Coordinates of C-alpha atoms and ligand atoms in Angstrom, one line a residue:
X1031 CA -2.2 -15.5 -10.1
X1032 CA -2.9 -14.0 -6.5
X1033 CA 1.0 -11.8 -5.5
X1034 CA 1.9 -10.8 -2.2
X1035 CA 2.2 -7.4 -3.1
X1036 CA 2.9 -4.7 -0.7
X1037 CA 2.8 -1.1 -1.7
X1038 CA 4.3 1.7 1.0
X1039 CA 2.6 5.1 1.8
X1040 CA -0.7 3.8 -0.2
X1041 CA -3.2 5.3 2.4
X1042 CA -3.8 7.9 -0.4
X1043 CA -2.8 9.5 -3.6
X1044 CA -0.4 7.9 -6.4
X1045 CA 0.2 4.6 -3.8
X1046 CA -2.8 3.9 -2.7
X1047 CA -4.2 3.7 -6.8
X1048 CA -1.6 1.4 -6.8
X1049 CA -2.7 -0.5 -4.2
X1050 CA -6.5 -0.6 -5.5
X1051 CA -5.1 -2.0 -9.3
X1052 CA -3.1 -4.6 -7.9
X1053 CA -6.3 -5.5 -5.7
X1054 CA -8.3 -5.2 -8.5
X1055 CA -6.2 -7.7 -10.4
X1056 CA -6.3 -10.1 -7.6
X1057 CA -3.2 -9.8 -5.5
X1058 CA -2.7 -9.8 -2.0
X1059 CA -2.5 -6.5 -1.0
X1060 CA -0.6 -4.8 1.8
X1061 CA -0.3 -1.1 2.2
X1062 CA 1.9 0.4 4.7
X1063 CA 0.6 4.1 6.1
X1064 CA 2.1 6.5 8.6
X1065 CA -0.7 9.0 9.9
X1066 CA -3.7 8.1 7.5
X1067 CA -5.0 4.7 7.9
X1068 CA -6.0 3.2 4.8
X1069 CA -9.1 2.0 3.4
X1070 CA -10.7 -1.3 4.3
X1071 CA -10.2 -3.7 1.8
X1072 CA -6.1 -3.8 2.4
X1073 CA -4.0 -5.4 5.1
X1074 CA -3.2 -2.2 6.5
X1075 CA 0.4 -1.9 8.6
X1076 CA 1.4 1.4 10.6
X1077 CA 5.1 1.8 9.3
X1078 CA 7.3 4.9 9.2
X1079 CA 10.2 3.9 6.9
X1080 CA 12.5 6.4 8.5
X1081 CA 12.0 4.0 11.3
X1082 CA 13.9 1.0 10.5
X1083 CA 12.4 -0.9 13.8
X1084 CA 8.7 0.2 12.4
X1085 CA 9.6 -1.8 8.6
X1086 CA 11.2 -4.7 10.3
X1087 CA 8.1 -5.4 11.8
X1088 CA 5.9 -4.1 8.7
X1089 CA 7.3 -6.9 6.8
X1090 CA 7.2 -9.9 9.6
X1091 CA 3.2 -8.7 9.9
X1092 CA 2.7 -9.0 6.6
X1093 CA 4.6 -12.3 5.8
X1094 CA 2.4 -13.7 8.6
X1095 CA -0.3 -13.2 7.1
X1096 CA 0.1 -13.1 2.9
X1097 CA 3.9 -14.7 3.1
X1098 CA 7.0 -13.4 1.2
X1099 CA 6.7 -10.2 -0.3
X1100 CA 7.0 -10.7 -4.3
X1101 CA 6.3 -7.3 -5.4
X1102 CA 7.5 -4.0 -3.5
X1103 CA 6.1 -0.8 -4.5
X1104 CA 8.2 1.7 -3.0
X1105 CA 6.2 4.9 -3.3
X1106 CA 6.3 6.5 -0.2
X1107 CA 7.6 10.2 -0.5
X1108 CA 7.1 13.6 0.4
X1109 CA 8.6 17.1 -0.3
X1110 CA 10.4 20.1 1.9
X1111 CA 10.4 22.8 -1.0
X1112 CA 12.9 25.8 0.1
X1113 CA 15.6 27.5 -2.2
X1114 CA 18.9 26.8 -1.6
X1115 CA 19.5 29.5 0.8
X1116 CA 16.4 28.9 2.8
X1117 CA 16.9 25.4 2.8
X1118 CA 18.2 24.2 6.3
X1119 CA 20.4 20.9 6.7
X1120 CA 17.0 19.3 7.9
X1121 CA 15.3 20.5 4.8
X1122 CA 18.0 18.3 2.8
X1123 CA 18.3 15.2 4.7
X1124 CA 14.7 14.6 5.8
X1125 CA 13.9 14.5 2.5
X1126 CA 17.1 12.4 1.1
X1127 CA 15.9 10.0 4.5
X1128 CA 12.3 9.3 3.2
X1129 CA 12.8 9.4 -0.4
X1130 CA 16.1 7.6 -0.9
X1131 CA 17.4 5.8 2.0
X1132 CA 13.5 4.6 3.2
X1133 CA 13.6 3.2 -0.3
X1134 CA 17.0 1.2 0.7
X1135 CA 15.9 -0.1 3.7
X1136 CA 12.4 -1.7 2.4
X1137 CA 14.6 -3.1 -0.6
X1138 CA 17.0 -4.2 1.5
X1139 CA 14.3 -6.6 3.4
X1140 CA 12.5 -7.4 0.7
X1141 CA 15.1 -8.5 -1.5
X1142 CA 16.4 -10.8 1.1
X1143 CA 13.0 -12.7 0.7
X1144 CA 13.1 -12.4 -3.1
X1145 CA 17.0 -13.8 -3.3
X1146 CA 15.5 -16.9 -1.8
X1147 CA 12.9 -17.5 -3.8
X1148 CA 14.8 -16.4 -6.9
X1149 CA 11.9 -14.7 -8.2
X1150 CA 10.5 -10.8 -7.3
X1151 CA 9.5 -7.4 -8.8
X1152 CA 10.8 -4.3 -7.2
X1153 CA 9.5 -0.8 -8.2
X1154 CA 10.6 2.5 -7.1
X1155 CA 8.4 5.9 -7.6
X1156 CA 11.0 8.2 -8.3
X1157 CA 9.4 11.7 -10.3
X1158 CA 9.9 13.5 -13.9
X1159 CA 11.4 17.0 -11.7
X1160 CA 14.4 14.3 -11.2
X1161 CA 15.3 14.1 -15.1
X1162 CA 15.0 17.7 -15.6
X1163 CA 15.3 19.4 -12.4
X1164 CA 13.0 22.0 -10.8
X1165 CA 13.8 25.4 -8.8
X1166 CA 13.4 25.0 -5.2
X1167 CA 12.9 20.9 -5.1
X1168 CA 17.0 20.4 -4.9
X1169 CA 16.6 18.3 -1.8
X1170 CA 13.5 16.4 -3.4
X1171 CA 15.1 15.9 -6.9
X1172 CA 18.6 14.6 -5.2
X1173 CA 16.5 12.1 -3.6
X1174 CA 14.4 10.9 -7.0
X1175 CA 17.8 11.2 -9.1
X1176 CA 19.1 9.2 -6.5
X1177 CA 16.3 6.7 -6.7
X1178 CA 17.4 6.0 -10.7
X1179 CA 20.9 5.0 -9.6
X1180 CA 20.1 3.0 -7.2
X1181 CA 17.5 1.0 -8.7
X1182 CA 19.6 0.7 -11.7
X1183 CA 22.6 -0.8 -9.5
X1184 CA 19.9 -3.3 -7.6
X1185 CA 19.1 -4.3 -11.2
X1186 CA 22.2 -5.6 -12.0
X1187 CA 23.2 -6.8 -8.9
X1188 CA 19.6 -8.4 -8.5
X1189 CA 18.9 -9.8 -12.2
X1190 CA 21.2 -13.2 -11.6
X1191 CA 18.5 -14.0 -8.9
X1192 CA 15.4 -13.3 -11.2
X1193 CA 14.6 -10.3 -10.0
X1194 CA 13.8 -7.4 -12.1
X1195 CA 14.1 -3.2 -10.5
X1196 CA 12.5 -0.5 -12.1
X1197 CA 12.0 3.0 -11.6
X1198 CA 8.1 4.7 -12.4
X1199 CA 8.7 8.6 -13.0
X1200 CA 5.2 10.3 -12.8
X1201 CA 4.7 13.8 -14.0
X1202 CA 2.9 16.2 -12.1
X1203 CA -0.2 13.7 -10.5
X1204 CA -3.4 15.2 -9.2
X1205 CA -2.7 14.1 -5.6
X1206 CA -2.3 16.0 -2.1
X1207 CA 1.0 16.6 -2.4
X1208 CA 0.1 19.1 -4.8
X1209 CA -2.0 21.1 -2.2
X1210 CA 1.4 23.2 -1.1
X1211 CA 2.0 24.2 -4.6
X1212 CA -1.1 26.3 -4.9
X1213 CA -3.9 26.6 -7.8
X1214 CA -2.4 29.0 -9.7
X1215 CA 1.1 27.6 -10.0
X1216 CA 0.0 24.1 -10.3
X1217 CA -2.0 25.7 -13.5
X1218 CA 1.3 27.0 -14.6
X1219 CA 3.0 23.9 -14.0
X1220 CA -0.1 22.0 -16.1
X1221 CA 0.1 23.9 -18.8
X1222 CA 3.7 23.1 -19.5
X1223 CA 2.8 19.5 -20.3
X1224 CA 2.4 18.6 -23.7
X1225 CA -0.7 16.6 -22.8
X1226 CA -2.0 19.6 -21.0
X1227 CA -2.7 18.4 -17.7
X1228 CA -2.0 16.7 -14.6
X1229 CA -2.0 12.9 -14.3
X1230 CA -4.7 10.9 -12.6
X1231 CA -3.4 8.6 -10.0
X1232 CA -5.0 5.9 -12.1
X1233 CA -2.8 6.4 -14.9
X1234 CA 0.3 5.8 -13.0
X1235 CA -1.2 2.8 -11.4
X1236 CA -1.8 1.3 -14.6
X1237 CA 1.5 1.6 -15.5
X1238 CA 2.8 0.3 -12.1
X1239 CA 0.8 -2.7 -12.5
X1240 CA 2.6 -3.5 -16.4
X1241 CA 6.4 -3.2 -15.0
X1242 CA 5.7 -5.5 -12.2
X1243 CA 3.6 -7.9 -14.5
X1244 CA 4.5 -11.4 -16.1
X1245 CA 4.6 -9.3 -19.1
X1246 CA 7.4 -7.0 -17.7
X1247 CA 9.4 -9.9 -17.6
X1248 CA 12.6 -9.2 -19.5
X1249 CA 12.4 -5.6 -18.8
X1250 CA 14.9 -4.4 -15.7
X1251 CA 16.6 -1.5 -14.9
X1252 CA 14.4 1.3 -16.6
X1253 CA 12.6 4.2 -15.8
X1254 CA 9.2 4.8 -17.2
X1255 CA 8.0 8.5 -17.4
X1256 CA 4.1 8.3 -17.1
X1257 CA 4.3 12.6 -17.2
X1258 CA 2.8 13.8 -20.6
X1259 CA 5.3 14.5 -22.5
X1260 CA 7.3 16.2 -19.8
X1261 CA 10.6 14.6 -19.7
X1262 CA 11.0 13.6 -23.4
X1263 CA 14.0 13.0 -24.3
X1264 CA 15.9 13.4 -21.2
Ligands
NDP691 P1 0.9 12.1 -1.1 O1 1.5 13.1 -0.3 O2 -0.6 12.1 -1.4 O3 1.2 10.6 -0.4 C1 2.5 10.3 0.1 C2 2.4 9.1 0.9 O4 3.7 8.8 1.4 C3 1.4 9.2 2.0 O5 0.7 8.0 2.2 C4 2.3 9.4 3.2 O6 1.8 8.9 4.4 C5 3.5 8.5 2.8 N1 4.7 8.9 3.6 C6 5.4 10.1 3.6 N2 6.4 10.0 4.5 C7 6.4 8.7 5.0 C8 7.2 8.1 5.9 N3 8.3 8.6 6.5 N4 6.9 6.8 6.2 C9 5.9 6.2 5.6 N5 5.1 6.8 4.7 C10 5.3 8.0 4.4 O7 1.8 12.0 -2.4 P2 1.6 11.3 -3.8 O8 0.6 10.2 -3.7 O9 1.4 12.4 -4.8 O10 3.1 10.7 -4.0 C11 3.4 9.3 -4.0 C12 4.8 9.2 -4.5 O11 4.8 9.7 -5.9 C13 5.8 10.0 -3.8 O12 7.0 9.3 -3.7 C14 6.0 11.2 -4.7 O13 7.3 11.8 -4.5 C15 5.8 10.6 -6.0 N6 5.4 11.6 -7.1 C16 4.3 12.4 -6.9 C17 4.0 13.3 -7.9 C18 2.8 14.2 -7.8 O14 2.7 15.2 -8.6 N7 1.9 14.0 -7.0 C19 4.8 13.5 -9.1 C20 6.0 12.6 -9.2 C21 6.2 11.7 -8.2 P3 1.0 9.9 5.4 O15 -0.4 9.9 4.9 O16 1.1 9.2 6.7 O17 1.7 11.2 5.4

């Protein structure tokens, strides 16, 4: 069964092993990407989703050419890291703007395709630092806390119209987003995982790929930690 699929901020890292499974499966794939353009292989839209103008016409390109969007990946992020008192007003509400409200406003238009068809998968990437909190990510974990609420609400408001919202929560993933962190403390941060290691962007891909499946079916409203071991039992 070929899905329209599309899959924002997959021009690398965590989204774009997204993007490559669901290809890999068969879908139709769309990635969106801001300043990287993706790999061939994709249908491949420039969209910045603090730009609602730039997703409004994300969406129309790719319903052109693969129709409705059945699955959204909402997995475009990014991080500001500051303490508190460092952290300036724009620190905070980029942040909240990419991570939490970019992820309303490609729902929004998505959903309004799915309602329709009275069928749809919507998944958000929030992040483990969002169950347990971590010093100096304030504005980022607000934003993936956030995420959980919000999907969780969509769920319910969504499920009459067969659609199901879930939230992926990957530990710390072997990505570029990593590269401010440094070696050293990414070390430290690794070594803290049960597991005892970062994740590959594979892994969370994989597990992407089950909660938007036929097999996810009756499962809605959940977040799945793919962070070894990090976030147990929060
Ligand atoms: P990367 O920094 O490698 O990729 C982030 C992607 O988001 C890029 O493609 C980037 O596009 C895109 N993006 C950022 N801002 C915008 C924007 N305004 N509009 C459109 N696209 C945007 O990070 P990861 O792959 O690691 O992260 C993917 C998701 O996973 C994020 O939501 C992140 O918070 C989450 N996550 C990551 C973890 C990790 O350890 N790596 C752990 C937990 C969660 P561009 O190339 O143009 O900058």
């Amino acid at each position: 069964m070929s899905r329209s699929v599309l899959v924002t901020g997959a021009s690398r890292g965590i989204g774009l092993a997204i993007a490559q499974a669901y290809h890999a499966a068969g879908d139709r794939v769309a990635i969106t990407y801001r300043s990287t353009p993706a790999p061939d292989g994709f249908l491949s839209v420039p969209c910045d989703i603090t730009q609602p103008d730039h997703i409004e016409t994300a969406f129309a390109a790719v319903e052109e050419q693969h129709g409705p969007v059945e699955v959204l990946v909402s997995n475009a992020g990014i991080t500001r890291d500051k303490l508190l008192l460092t952290m300036s007003e724009d620190d905070f509400t980029s942040v909240l703007d990419t991570n939490l409200t970019g992820a309303y406003r490609v729902a929004k238009l998505a959903a309004r395709r799915m309602i329709r068809r009275r069928e749809g998968r919507i998944l958000f990437i929030s992040s483990a630092s969002a169950l347990y909190g971590q010093a100096g990510q304030s504005n980022y974990t607000a934003s993936k806390a956030g995420l959980i609420g919000f999907a969780r609400s969509l769920a319910r408001e969504l499920a009459p119209r067969g659609i199901t919202v879930n939230t992926l929560s990957p530990g710390l993933t072997d990505t570029a987003m990593l590269n401010t962190l440094g070696a050293e403390k990414v070390e430290g941060l690794a070594a803290q995982v049960p597991l005892g290691r970062l994740a590959r962007p594979e892994e969370i891909a994989r597990a992407a790929l089950f909660l938007t499946s036929p097999d996810a079916g009756y499962i809605t409203g959940q977040v799945l930690a793919v962070d070894g071991g990090v976030s147990m039992g929060h």
